mmCIF file of C-alpha atoms in Angstrom:
data_model
loop_
_atom_site.group_PDB
_atom_site.id
_atom_site.type_symbol
_atom_site.label_atom_id
_atom_site.label_comp_id
_atom_site.label_asym_id
_atom_site.label_seq_id
_atom_site.Cartn_x
_atom_site.Cartn_y
_atom_site.Cartn_z
ATOM 1 C CA MET A 1 140.776 -0.446 78.489
ATOM 2 C CA MET A 2 137.663 0.706 79.988
ATOM 3 C CA VAL A 3 134.232 0.990 78.423
ATOM 4 C CA ALA A 4 131.242 2.782 79.829
ATOM 5 C CA ASP A 5 127.250 2.513 79.462
ATOM 6 C CA VAL A 6 125.908 5.959 80.618
ATOM 7 C CA ILE A 7 122.315 5.745 81.932
ATOM 8 C CA ILE A 8 120.825 9.458 81.900
ATOM 9 C CA HIS A 9 117.638 9.456 84.165
ATOM 10 C CA ASP A 10 117.008 13.144 84.252
ATOM 11 C CA LEU A 11 117.189 15.012 80.742
ATOM 12 C CA LYS A 12 118.684 18.057 82.787
ATOM 13 C CA TRP A 13 121.899 15.746 81.882
ATOM 14 C CA GLU A 14 121.328 15.838 78.183
ATOM 15 C CA GLY A 15 122.218 19.733 78.327
ATOM 16 C CA VAL A 16 125.693 19.016 79.401
ATOM 17 C CA ASN A 17 127.615 19.827 76.051
ATOM 18 C CA GLY A 18 130.561 17.064 75.647
ATOM 19 C CA LEU A 19 129.473 14.807 78.687
ATOM 20 C CA SER A 20 130.807 11.427 76.552
ATOM 21 C CA THR A 21 133.941 13.211 76.047
ATOM 22 C CA LEU A 22 134.420 14.554 79.371
ATOM 23 C CA ILE A 23 133.532 10.986 80.795
ATOM 24 C CA LYS A 24 136.035 9.391 78.417
ATOM 25 C CA LYS A 25 138.684 11.624 79.309
ATOM 26 C CA ALA A 26 138.302 11.671 83.525
ATOM 27 C CA MET A 27 137.945 7.315 83.084
ATOM 28 C CA HIS A 28 141.369 7.636 81.090
ATOM 29 C CA GLY A 29 142.975 9.835 83.167
ATOM 30 C CA THR A 30 142.153 7.320 86.415
ATOM 31 C CA ASN A 31 143.130 4.371 84.375
ATOM 32 C CA ASN A 32 146.400 5.801 83.714
ATOM 33 C CA ILE A 33 147.259 5.944 87.422
ATOM 34 C CA PHE A 34 147.195 2.235 87.498
ATOM 35 C CA ASP A 35 149.279 1.626 83.729
ATOM 36 C CA ASP A 36 147.975 -2.242 84.229
ATOM 37 C CA GLU A 37 148.562 -3.266 80.525
ATOM 38 C CA ASP A 38 147.883 -7.098 81.561
ATOM 39 C CA CYS A 39 144.758 -6.629 83.040
ATOM 40 C CA CYS A 40 141.705 -7.563 81.573
ATOM 41 C CA PRO A 41 139.169 -5.294 79.569
ATOM 42 C CA LEU A 42 136.748 -3.276 82.287
ATOM 43 C CA SER A 43 133.400 -1.776 81.895
ATOM 44 C CA VAL A 44 131.499 1.020 84.411
ATOM 45 C CA THR A 45 128.338 1.959 84.685
ATOM 46 C CA PHE A 46 127.145 5.686 84.921
ATOM 47 C CA THR A 47 123.720 6.698 86.152
ATOM 48 C CA LEU A 48 122.918 10.435 85.504
ATOM 49 C CA MET A 49 120.189 11.351 88.172
ATOM 50 C CA ASN A 50 118.695 13.940 89.823
ATOM 51 C CA ASP A 51 118.606 14.650 93.910
ATOM 52 C CA PRO A 52 115.644 12.854 94.525
ATOM 53 C CA GLU A 53 116.977 9.553 93.026
ATOM 54 C CA ILE A 54 119.914 9.805 94.493
ATOM 55 C CA GLN A 55 118.763 10.502 97.913
ATOM 56 C CA THR A 56 116.534 7.433 97.718
ATOM 57 C CA LEU A 57 119.723 5.103 96.794
ATOM 58 C CA ASN A 58 121.628 6.832 99.622
ATOM 59 C CA LYS A 59 118.866 6.447 102.311
ATOM 60 C CA ASN A 60 119.042 2.711 100.839
ATOM 61 C CA PHE A 61 122.638 2.017 101.211
ATOM 62 C CA ARG A 62 124.401 4.203 103.312
ATOM 63 C CA GLN A 63 121.504 4.940 105.805
ATOM 64 C CA LYS A 64 121.452 8.622 105.010
ATOM 65 C CA ASP A 65 117.821 10.299 103.979
ATOM 66 C CA LYS A 66 119.669 13.039 101.986
ATOM 67 C CA PRO A 67 121.103 13.736 98.561
ATOM 68 C CA THR A 68 124.926 13.591 97.775
ATOM 69 C CA ASN A 69 127.112 14.333 94.818
ATOM 70 C CA VAL A 70 127.938 10.538 93.838
ATOM 71 C CA LEU A 71 127.888 7.203 94.790
ATOM 72 C CA SER A 72 129.628 4.393 93.979
ATOM 73 C CA PHE A 73 128.842 0.545 94.008
ATOM 74 C CA PRO A 74 131.673 -1.905 93.236
ATOM 75 C CA ASP A 75 131.060 -4.910 91.546
ATOM 76 C CA GLY A 76 133.768 -7.166 90.121
ATOM 77 C CA GLU A 77 131.802 -9.370 88.451
ATOM 78 C CA PRO A 78 132.070 -10.085 84.131
ATOM 79 C CA ASP A 79 129.527 -7.966 82.494
ATOM 80 C CA ASP A 80 127.681 -9.818 79.558
ATOM 81 C CA ASN A 81 130.600 -9.186 77.221
ATOM 82 C CA GLY A 82 133.568 -10.804 79.192
ATOM 83 C CA ARG A 83 134.760 -7.412 80.349
ATOM 84 C CA LEU A 84 135.369 -7.173 83.942
ATOM 85 C CA HIS A 85 132.483 -4.750 85.438
ATOM 86 C CA LEU A 86 134.187 -2.323 88.200
ATOM 87 C CA GLY A 87 130.584 -1.532 88.865
ATOM 88 C CA ASP A 88 128.118 1.407 88.870
ATOM 89 C CA ILE A 89 128.356 5.206 90.028
ATOM 90 C CA ALA A 90 125.547 7.392 90.365
ATOM 91 C CA ILE A 91 125.947 11.325 89.927
ATOM 92 C CA ALA A 92 123.114 13.938 91.048
ATOM 93 C CA PHE A 93 122.408 17.130 88.572
ATOM 94 C CA GLU A 94 121.297 19.437 91.291
ATOM 95 C CA THR A 95 123.860 18.693 93.602
ATOM 96 C CA LEU A 96 126.722 18.811 91.341
ATOM 97 C CA THR A 97 125.051 22.054 90.193
ATOM 98 C CA ARG A 98 124.862 23.397 93.433
ATOM 99 C CA GLU A 99 128.306 22.623 95.287
ATOM 100 C CA SER A 100 130.118 24.073 91.708
ATOM 101 C CA LYS A 101 128.270 27.482 92.594
ATOM 102 C CA GLU A 102 129.597 27.204 96.135
ATOM 103 C CA GLN A 103 132.947 26.261 95.452
ATOM 104 C CA ASP A 104 133.450 28.338 92.427
ATOM 105 C CA ILE A 105 134.582 25.597 90.210
ATOM 106 C CA SER A 106 133.032 24.759 86.746
ATOM 107 C CA PHE A 107 130.523 22.479 86.387
ATOM 108 C CA LYS A 108 132.745 20.157 84.451
ATOM 109 C CA ASN A 109 135.862 20.548 86.127
ATOM 110 C CA HIS A 110 133.531 19.410 89.501
ATOM 111 C CA LEU A 111 131.991 16.356 87.148
ATOM 112 C CA SER A 112 135.099 15.415 86.122
ATOM 113 C CA HIS A 113 136.185 15.262 90.459
ATOM 114 C CA LEU A 114 133.291 13.143 90.916
ATOM 115 C CA ILE A 115 133.875 10.644 88.333
ATOM 116 C CA VAL A 116 137.446 10.165 89.392
ATOM 117 C CA HIS A 117 136.193 9.780 92.735
ATOM 118 C CA GLY A 118 133.638 7.557 91.874
ATOM 119 C CA LEU A 119 135.880 5.310 90.167
ATOM 120 C CA LEU A 120 138.974 5.586 92.870
ATOM 121 C CA HIS A 121 136.006 4.043 95.113
ATOM 122 C CA LEU A 122 135.430 1.019 92.267
ATOM 123 C CA TYR A 123 139.072 0.364 92.499
ATOM 124 C CA GLY A 124 138.692 -0.123 96.251
ATOM 125 C CA TYR A 125 139.947 3.150 97.695
ATOM 126 C CA ASP A 126 137.843 5.079 100.226
ATOM 127 C CA HIS A 127 138.072 7.500 103.002
ATOM 128 C CA GLU A 128 136.742 6.078 106.272
ATOM 129 C CA ASP A 129 139.410 7.675 107.880
ATOM 130 C CA ASP A 130 142.507 10.235 107.622
ATOM 131 C CA SER A 131 145.322 8.147 106.474
ATOM 132 C CA GLU A 132 142.620 6.543 103.800
ATOM 133 C CA ALA A 133 141.130 10.216 102.641
ATOM 134 C CA ASP A 134 144.930 11.461 102.440
ATOM 135 C CA GLU A 135 145.860 8.634 99.887
ATOM 136 C CA MET A 136 142.447 9.107 98.199
ATOM 137 C CA GLU A 137 142.977 13.008 97.799
ATOM 138 C CA SER A 138 146.347 12.787 96.603
ATOM 139 C CA LEU A 139 145.223 10.402 93.741
ATOM 140 C CA GLU A 140 142.527 12.551 92.501
ATOM 141 C CA ILE A 141 144.931 15.794 92.743
ATOM 142 C CA GLU A 142 147.553 13.906 90.670
ATOM 143 C CA ILE A 143 145.111 12.763 88.375
ATOM 144 C CA LEU A 144 142.857 15.947 87.923
ATOM 145 C CA LYS A 145 146.385 17.845 87.529
ATOM 146 C CA ASP A 146 146.988 15.611 84.525
ATOM 147 C CA MET A 147 144.106 16.680 83.325
ATOM 148 C CA GLY A 148 144.425 20.155 83.677
ATOM 149 C CA ILE A 149 142.266 20.606 86.347
ATOM 150 C CA LYS A 150 143.368 22.518 89.488
ATOM 151 C CA ASN A 151 143.452 21.109 93.301
ATOM 152 C CA PRO A 152 139.633 20.511 94.590
ATOM 153 C CA TYR A 153 140.490 20.499 97.939
ATOM 154 C CA ILE A 154 142.362 24.588 98.181
#
């Protein structure tokens, strides 16, 4: 079982109806793919922010001085409640909104995709080369399909 701490840094996120339910659904969908009942309890922290904040993180940690949609920071240490803290995920409201419009997909479906994408990074998946990207995208497509969300890559 995974629990989430959600930290809202930008009030625009307060206007997203059903945000907590959406996060839980994306977490549940991602965890179902691994189906590891023997694993210890897990935790993750979501920080919902704006473009300037995520740009600072992107510059400091990836040396890219521009906003991005999602960043993941794996941890793997126990939290204060004895759960294995997978890590932290930061998501930028403005970039998410812009990409949703550009790709003609709903804000909530794109947010679900970014949550799944971020969680897969915390589980150790990456997209540094074509083979890794194909594997990660296949998992994303499968998880999102199970959530009733169409393939975001077509």
